[in-house]
XYZ file of C-alpha atoms in Angstrom:
470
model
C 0.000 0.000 0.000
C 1.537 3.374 -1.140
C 2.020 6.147 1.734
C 1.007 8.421 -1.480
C -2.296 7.512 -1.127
C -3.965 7.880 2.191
C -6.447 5.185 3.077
C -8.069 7.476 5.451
C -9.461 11.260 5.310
C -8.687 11.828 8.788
C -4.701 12.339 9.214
C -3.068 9.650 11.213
C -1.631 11.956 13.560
C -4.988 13.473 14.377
C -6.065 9.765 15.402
C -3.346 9.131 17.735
C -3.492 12.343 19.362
C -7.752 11.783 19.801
C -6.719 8.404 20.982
C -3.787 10.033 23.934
C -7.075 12.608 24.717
C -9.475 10.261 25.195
C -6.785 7.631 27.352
C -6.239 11.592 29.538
C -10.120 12.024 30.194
C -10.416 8.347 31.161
C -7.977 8.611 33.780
C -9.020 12.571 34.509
C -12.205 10.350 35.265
C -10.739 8.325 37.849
C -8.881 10.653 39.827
C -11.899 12.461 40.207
C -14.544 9.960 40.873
C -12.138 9.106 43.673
C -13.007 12.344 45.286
C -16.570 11.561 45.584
C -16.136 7.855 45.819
C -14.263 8.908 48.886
C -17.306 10.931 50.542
C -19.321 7.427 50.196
C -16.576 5.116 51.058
C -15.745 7.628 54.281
C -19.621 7.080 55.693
C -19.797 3.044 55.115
C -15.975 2.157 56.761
C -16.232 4.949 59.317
C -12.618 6.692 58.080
C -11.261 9.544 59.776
C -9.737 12.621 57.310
C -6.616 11.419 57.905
C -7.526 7.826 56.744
C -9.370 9.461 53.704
C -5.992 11.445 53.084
C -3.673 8.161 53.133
C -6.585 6.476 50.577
C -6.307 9.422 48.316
C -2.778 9.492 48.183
C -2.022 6.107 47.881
C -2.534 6.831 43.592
C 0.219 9.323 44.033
C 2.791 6.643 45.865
C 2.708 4.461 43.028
C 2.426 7.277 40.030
C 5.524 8.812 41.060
C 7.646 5.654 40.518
C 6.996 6.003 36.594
C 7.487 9.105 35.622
C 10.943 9.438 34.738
C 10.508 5.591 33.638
C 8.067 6.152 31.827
C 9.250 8.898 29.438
C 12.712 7.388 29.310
C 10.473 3.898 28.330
C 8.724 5.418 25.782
C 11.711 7.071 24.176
C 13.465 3.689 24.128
C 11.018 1.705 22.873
C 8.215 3.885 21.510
C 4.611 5.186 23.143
C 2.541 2.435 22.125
C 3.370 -0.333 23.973
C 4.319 1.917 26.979
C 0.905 3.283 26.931
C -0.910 0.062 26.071
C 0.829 -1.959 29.762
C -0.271 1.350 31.212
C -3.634 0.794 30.597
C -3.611 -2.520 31.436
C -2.239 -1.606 34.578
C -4.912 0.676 35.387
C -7.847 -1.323 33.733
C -7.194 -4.092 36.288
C -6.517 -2.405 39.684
C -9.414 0.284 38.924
C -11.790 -2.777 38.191
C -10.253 -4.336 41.817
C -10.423 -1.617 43.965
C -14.118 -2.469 45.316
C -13.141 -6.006 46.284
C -9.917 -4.339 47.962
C -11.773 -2.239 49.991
C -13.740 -5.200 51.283
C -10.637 -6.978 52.457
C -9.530 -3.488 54.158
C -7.527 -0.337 54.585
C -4.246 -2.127 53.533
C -5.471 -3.956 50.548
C -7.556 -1.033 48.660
C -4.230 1.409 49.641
C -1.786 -1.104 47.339
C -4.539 -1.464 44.733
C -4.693 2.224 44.615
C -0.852 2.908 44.068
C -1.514 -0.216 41.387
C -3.641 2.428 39.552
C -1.183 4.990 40.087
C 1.792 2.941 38.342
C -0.270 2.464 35.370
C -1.287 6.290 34.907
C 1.760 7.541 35.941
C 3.489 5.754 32.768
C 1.113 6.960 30.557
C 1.312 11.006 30.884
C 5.299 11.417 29.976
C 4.544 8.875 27.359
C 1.736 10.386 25.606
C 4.232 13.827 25.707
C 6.918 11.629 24.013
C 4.510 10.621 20.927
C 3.302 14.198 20.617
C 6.963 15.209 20.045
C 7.338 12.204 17.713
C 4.105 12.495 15.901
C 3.072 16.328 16.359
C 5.016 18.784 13.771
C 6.046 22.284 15.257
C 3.023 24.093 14.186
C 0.485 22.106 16.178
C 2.723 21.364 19.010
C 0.892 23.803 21.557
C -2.674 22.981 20.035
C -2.236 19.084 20.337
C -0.969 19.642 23.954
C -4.058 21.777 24.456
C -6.857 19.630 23.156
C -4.686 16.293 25.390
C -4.910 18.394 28.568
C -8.306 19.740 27.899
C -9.776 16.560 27.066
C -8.385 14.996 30.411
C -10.503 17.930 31.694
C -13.521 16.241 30.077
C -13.090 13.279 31.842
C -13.588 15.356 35.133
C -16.895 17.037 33.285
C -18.225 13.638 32.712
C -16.688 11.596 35.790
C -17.915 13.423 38.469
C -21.952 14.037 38.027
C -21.762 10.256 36.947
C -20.172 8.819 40.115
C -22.149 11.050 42.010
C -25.567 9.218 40.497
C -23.850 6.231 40.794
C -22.587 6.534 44.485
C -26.163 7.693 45.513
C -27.896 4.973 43.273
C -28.793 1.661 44.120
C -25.918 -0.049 43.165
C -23.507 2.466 45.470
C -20.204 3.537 45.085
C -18.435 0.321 43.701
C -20.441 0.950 40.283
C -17.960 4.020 39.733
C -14.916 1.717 39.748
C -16.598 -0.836 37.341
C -17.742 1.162 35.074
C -14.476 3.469 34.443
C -12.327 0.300 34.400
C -14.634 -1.102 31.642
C -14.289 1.953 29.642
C -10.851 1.342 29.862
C -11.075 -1.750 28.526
C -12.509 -0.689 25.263
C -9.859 1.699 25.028
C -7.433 -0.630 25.209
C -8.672 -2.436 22.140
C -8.754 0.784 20.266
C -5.185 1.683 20.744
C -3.909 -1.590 19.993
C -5.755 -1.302 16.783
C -4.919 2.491 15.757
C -1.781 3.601 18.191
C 1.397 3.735 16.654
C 4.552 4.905 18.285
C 6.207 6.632 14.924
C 4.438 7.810 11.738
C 6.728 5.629 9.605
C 5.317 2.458 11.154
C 1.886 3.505 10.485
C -0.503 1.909 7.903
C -1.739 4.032 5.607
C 0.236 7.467 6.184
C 0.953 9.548 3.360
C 4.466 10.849 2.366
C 3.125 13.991 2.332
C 1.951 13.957 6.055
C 5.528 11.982 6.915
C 7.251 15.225 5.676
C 4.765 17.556 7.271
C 5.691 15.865 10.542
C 9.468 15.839 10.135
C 9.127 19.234 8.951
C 10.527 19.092 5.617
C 6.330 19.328 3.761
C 4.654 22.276 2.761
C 2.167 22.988 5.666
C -1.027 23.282 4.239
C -4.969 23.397 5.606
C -6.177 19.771 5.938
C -9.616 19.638 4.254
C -12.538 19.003 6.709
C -10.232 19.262 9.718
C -8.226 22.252 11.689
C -8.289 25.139 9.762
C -4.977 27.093 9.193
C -2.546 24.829 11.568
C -0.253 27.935 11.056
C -1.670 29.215 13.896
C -0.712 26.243 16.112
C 3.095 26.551 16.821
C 4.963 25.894 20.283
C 8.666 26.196 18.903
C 9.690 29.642 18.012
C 10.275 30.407 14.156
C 14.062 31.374 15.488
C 14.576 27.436 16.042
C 13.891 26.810 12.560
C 16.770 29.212 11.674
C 19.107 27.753 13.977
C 19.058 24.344 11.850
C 20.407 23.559 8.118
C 19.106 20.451 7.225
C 15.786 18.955 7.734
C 16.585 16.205 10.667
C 17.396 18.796 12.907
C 14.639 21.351 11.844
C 11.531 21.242 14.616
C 11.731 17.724 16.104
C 14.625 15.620 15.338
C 12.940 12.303 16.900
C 11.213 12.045 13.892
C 13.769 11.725 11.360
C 16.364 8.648 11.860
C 14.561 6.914 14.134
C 17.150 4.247 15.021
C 19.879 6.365 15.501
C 17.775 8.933 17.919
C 16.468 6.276 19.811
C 20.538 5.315 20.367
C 21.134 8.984 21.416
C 18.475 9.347 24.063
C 18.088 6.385 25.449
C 22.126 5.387 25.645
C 23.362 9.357 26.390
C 20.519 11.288 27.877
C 22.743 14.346 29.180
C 21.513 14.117 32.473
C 23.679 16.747 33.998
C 23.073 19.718 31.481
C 20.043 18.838 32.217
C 19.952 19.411 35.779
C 22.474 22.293 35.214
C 19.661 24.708 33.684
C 17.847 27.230 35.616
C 15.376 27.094 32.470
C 14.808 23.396 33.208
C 14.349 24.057 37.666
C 12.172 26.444 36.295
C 9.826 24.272 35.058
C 10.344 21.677 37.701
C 9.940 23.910 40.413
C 6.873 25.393 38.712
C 5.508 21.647 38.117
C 5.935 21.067 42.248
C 4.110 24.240 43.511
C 1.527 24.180 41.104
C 0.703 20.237 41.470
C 0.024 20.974 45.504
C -3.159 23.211 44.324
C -3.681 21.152 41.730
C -4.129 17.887 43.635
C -5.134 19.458 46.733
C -8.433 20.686 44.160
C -8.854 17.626 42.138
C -8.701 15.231 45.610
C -10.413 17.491 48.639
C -12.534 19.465 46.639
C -16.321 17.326 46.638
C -15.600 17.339 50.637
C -14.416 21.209 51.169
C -18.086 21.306 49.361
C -19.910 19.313 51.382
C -17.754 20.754 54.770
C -17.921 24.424 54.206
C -20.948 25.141 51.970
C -23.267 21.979 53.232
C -24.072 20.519 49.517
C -26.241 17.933 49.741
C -24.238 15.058 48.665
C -26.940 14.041 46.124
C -25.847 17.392 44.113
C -21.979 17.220 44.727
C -21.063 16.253 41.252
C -23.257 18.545 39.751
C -21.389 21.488 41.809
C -17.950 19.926 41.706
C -18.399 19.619 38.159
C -18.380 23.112 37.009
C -14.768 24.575 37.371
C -13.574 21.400 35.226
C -15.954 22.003 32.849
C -14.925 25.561 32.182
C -10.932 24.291 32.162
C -12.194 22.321 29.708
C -13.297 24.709 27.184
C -10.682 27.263 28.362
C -7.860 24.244 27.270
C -9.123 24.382 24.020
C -8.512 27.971 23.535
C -5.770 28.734 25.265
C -3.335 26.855 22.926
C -4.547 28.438 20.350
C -4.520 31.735 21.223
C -0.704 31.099 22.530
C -0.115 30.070 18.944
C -1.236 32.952 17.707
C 0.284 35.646 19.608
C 3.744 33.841 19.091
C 3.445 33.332 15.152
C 0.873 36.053 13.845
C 1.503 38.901 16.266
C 5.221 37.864 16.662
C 5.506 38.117 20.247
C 8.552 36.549 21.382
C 8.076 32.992 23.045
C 9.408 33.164 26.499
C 7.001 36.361 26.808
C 3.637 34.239 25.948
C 5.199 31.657 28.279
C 5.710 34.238 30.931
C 2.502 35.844 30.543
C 0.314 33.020 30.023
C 1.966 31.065 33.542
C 1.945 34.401 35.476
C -2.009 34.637 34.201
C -2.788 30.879 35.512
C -0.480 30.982 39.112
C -1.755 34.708 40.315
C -4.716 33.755 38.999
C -6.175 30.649 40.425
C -3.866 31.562 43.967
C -6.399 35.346 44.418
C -9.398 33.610 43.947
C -8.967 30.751 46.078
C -8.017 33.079 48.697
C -11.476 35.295 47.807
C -13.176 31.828 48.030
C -11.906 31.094 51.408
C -12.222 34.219 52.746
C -14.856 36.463 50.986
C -17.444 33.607 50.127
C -20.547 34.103 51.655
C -22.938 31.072 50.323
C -21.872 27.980 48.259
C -22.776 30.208 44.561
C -20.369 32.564 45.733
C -17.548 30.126 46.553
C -17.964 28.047 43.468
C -17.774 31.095 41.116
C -14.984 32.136 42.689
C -13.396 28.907 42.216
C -14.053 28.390 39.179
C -13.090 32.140 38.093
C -9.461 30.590 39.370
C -9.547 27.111 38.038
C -10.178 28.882 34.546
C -7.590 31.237 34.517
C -5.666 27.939 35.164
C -5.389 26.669 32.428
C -3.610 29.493 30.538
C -0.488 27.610 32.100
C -1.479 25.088 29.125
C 0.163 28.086 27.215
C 3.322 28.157 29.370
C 4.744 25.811 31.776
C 3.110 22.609 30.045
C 4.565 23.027 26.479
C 7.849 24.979 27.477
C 9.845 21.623 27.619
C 9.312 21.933 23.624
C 10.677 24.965 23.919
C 13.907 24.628 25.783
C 15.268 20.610 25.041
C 12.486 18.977 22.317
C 14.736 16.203 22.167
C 14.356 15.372 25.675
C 10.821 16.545 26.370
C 9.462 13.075 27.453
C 12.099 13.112 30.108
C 11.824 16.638 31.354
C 8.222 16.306 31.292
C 9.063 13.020 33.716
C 11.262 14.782 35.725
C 8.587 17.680 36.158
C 5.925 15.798 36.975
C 7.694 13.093 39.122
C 8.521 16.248 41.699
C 4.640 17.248 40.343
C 3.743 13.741 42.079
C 5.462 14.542 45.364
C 2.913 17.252 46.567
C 0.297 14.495 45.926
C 1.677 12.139 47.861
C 2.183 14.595 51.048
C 0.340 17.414 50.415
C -3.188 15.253 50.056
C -2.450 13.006 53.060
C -1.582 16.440 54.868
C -4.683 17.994 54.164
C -6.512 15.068 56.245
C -4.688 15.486 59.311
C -4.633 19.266 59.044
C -8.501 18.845 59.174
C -8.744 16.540 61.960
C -6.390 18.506 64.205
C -7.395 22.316 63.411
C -11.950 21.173 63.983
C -11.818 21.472 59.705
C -9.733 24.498 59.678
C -10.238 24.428 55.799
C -8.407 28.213 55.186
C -5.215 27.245 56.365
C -5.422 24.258 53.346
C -6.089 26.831 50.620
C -3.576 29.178 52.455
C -0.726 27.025 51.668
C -1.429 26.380 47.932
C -1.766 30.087 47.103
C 1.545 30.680 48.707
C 2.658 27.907 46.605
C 1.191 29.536 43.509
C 2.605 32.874 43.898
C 5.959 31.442 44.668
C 6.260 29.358 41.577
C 5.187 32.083 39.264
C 7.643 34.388 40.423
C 10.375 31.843 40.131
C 9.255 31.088 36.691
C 9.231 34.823 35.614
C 13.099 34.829 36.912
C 14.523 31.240 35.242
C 11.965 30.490 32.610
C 13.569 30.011 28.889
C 12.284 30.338 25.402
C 15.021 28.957 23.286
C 16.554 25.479 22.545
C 19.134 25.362 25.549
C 19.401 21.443 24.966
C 20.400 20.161 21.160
């Protein structure tokens, strides 16, 4: 079958990058149905705060053990079979976790860091086939569309496992159902993944050389509409290059002989030697603590604080995810834009766009805590925050591109492997700080704004724009 003719009208790139959103807003899915699942699971074993705090960060124990793994797995031997024992991985311990919890605390804790080695592999490889699969121009908008997809998951996850958890069936339905879903997506990606374009079925020559950057980039008929607009590597990187392997993403070239150079001498100390890269990891460890502190406590700061009737907690806890969701579909774009139609310079977008999402979310939690008068007041506020979130999609989460996109999948793993640590601590914290301070629940949101402001400023000091990494 000739590569010159296309056996599909969708580009193949398009499909694996639907397939890495969907896998995000599956598992999106389950770490927030854990947060309500919690709330049910809390009232039929009689757990403390603290005991819901170890449950919740059990996931966190066992993601952080493959992150860098996972990246550095994936850039050895390519995204789809790292992200196909992922799921696997996942599929089976989420599916367990009810009979777990029957046997006790200890058995549902290792199921849970089960789950958490599956995901954890999965998000540093899905960033390894974007830089393998995604060309320049679309960089920031496929990293967009991942992360706001994942966001999805939340939209959809939560309302269900809150009729679920109150239905007749109870909480364990949430867990059988997401692991099934799973399931099916399993037997997708074994069918359409694909860990390089050359190995894919079907792909054109012409959207080969798009990818490797050597193609004339042209609008795709019936699909996104002037990809010009999408670009997360600065036109000066283009310049910097003479020949066609080193142009936007040299992964995609000689496959063999990249795979050699990153997986056999990954530069590990001029990696660790940039204040561009601690930028981003730092940034990635301050902004994780609100982050999971949100996505684990929120449904109970709900039900604490504002008295929700449990009944309606996904229905409330829903709505800041579902405006991240639509905000991660713009933000990319309009990123893109400002860097190659206005010509703003990237390390400004990136500086703008984080300094937008930190200061952002980290004032209006604080008006939330503080100024919120009735549950409407506190949500909005929340979810004014939460939204301006995401415009970090447009600056720490694509600026590994930026700085090393050789090595993204393992700075990504790096960042979110310190990302990890606040989930691990800062969630199992949050319980006891409840139980000793009667529910103090301002001193929790205290500490992640402080977090946010610190990372953004540190970030506006270190952050790069440039390859610093070839």
């Amino acid at each position: 079958m000739s590569r010159d003719q296309p056996t599909y009208l969708i580009p193949k790139r398009f499909i694996v990058v639907g397939l890495c959103a969907v896998a995000f807003a599956i598992c999106y899915a389950d770490r927030s149905n854990i947060a309500v699942a919690i709330v049910y699971m809390a009232m039929d074993f009689g757990w403390s705060s603290t005991t819901q705090g170890l449950v919740l960060s059990a996931f966190f124990v066992g993601y952080l053990t493959t992150q860098i793994l996972g990246g550095a797995l994936a850039d050895k031997f390519g995204g789809k079979p790292v992200l196909a024992i992922a799921a696997a991985t996942r599929v089976l311990f989420t599916l367990l976790t009810p009979k777990a919890s029957e046997f006790g605390l200890n058995p549902l804790i290792i199921c849970r860091i089960c789950v958490g080695i599956g995901e954890g592999a999965l998000f540093p490889g899905v960033q390894s086939l974007i830089a393998k699969w995604i060309p320049a121009q679309e960089r920031s908008r496929a990293v967009a569309v991942v992360t706001g997809s994942s966001l999805i998951g939340a939209v959809v996850g939560l309302p269900l496992a809150t009729w679920l958890g109150s239905g007749v069936y109870g909480w364990e339905c949430i867990f059988y159902l997401f692991g099934t879903i799973g399931v099916f997506w399993s037997l997708l990606w074994q069918i359409y993944g694909s860990s390089l374009p050359d190995q894919y079925e079907g792909i054109s020559q012409e959207e080969i050389k798009l990818i490797e950057g050597i193609g004339k980039f042209e609008d795709e008929e019936n699909h996104v509409a002037n990809a010009e607009d999408g670009v997360s590597q600065q036109e000066g990187v283009r310049d910097q290059h003479s020949n066609a392997e080193d142009e936007s993403t040299p992964l995609l070239v000689d496959n063999k002989k990249n795979d050699s150079k990153l997986t056999n001498d990954i530069p590990w100390m001029l990696i660790l030697s940039k204040k561009e890269v601690w930028a981003l990891l730092i940034t990635y460890f301050c902004n994780s603590w609100g982050y999971f502190i949100m996505l684990t406590w929120l449904p109970t700061y709900y039900i604490d604080h504002f008295g929700i009737d449990i009944k309606k907690l996904g229905y409330f806890a829903v709505i800041p995810y579902a405006v991240q969701g639509v905000m991660g579909f713009v933000v990319g774009t309009i990123g893109d834009h400002m860097i190659h139609k206005v010509k703003f310079r990237v390390i400004t977008i990136r500086r703008i766009a984080q300094s937008i999402g930190s200061f952002g979310v980290a004032t209006f939690l604080l008006l939330a805590a503080y100024c919120a008068s009735s549950p409407f007041e506190g949500i909005i506020l929340i979810t004014i925050g939460m939204g301006l979130n995401t415009f970090t999609l447009a600056g720490v989460s694509v600026n590994q591109f930026d700085i090393a996109p050789k090595y993204a999948g393992i700075i990504y793993g790096l960042g979110n492997t310190l990302g990890v640590i606040p989930g691990i601590f800062g969630v199992a914290l949050t319980g006891w700080i409840l139980d000793v301070t009667g529910r103090n629940w301002n001193i929790i949101w205290d500490i992640a704004a402080s977090l946010y402001f610190s990372s953004a400023l540190i970030f506006l000091a270190w952050a790069g724009g440039e390859v610093i990494i070839d």
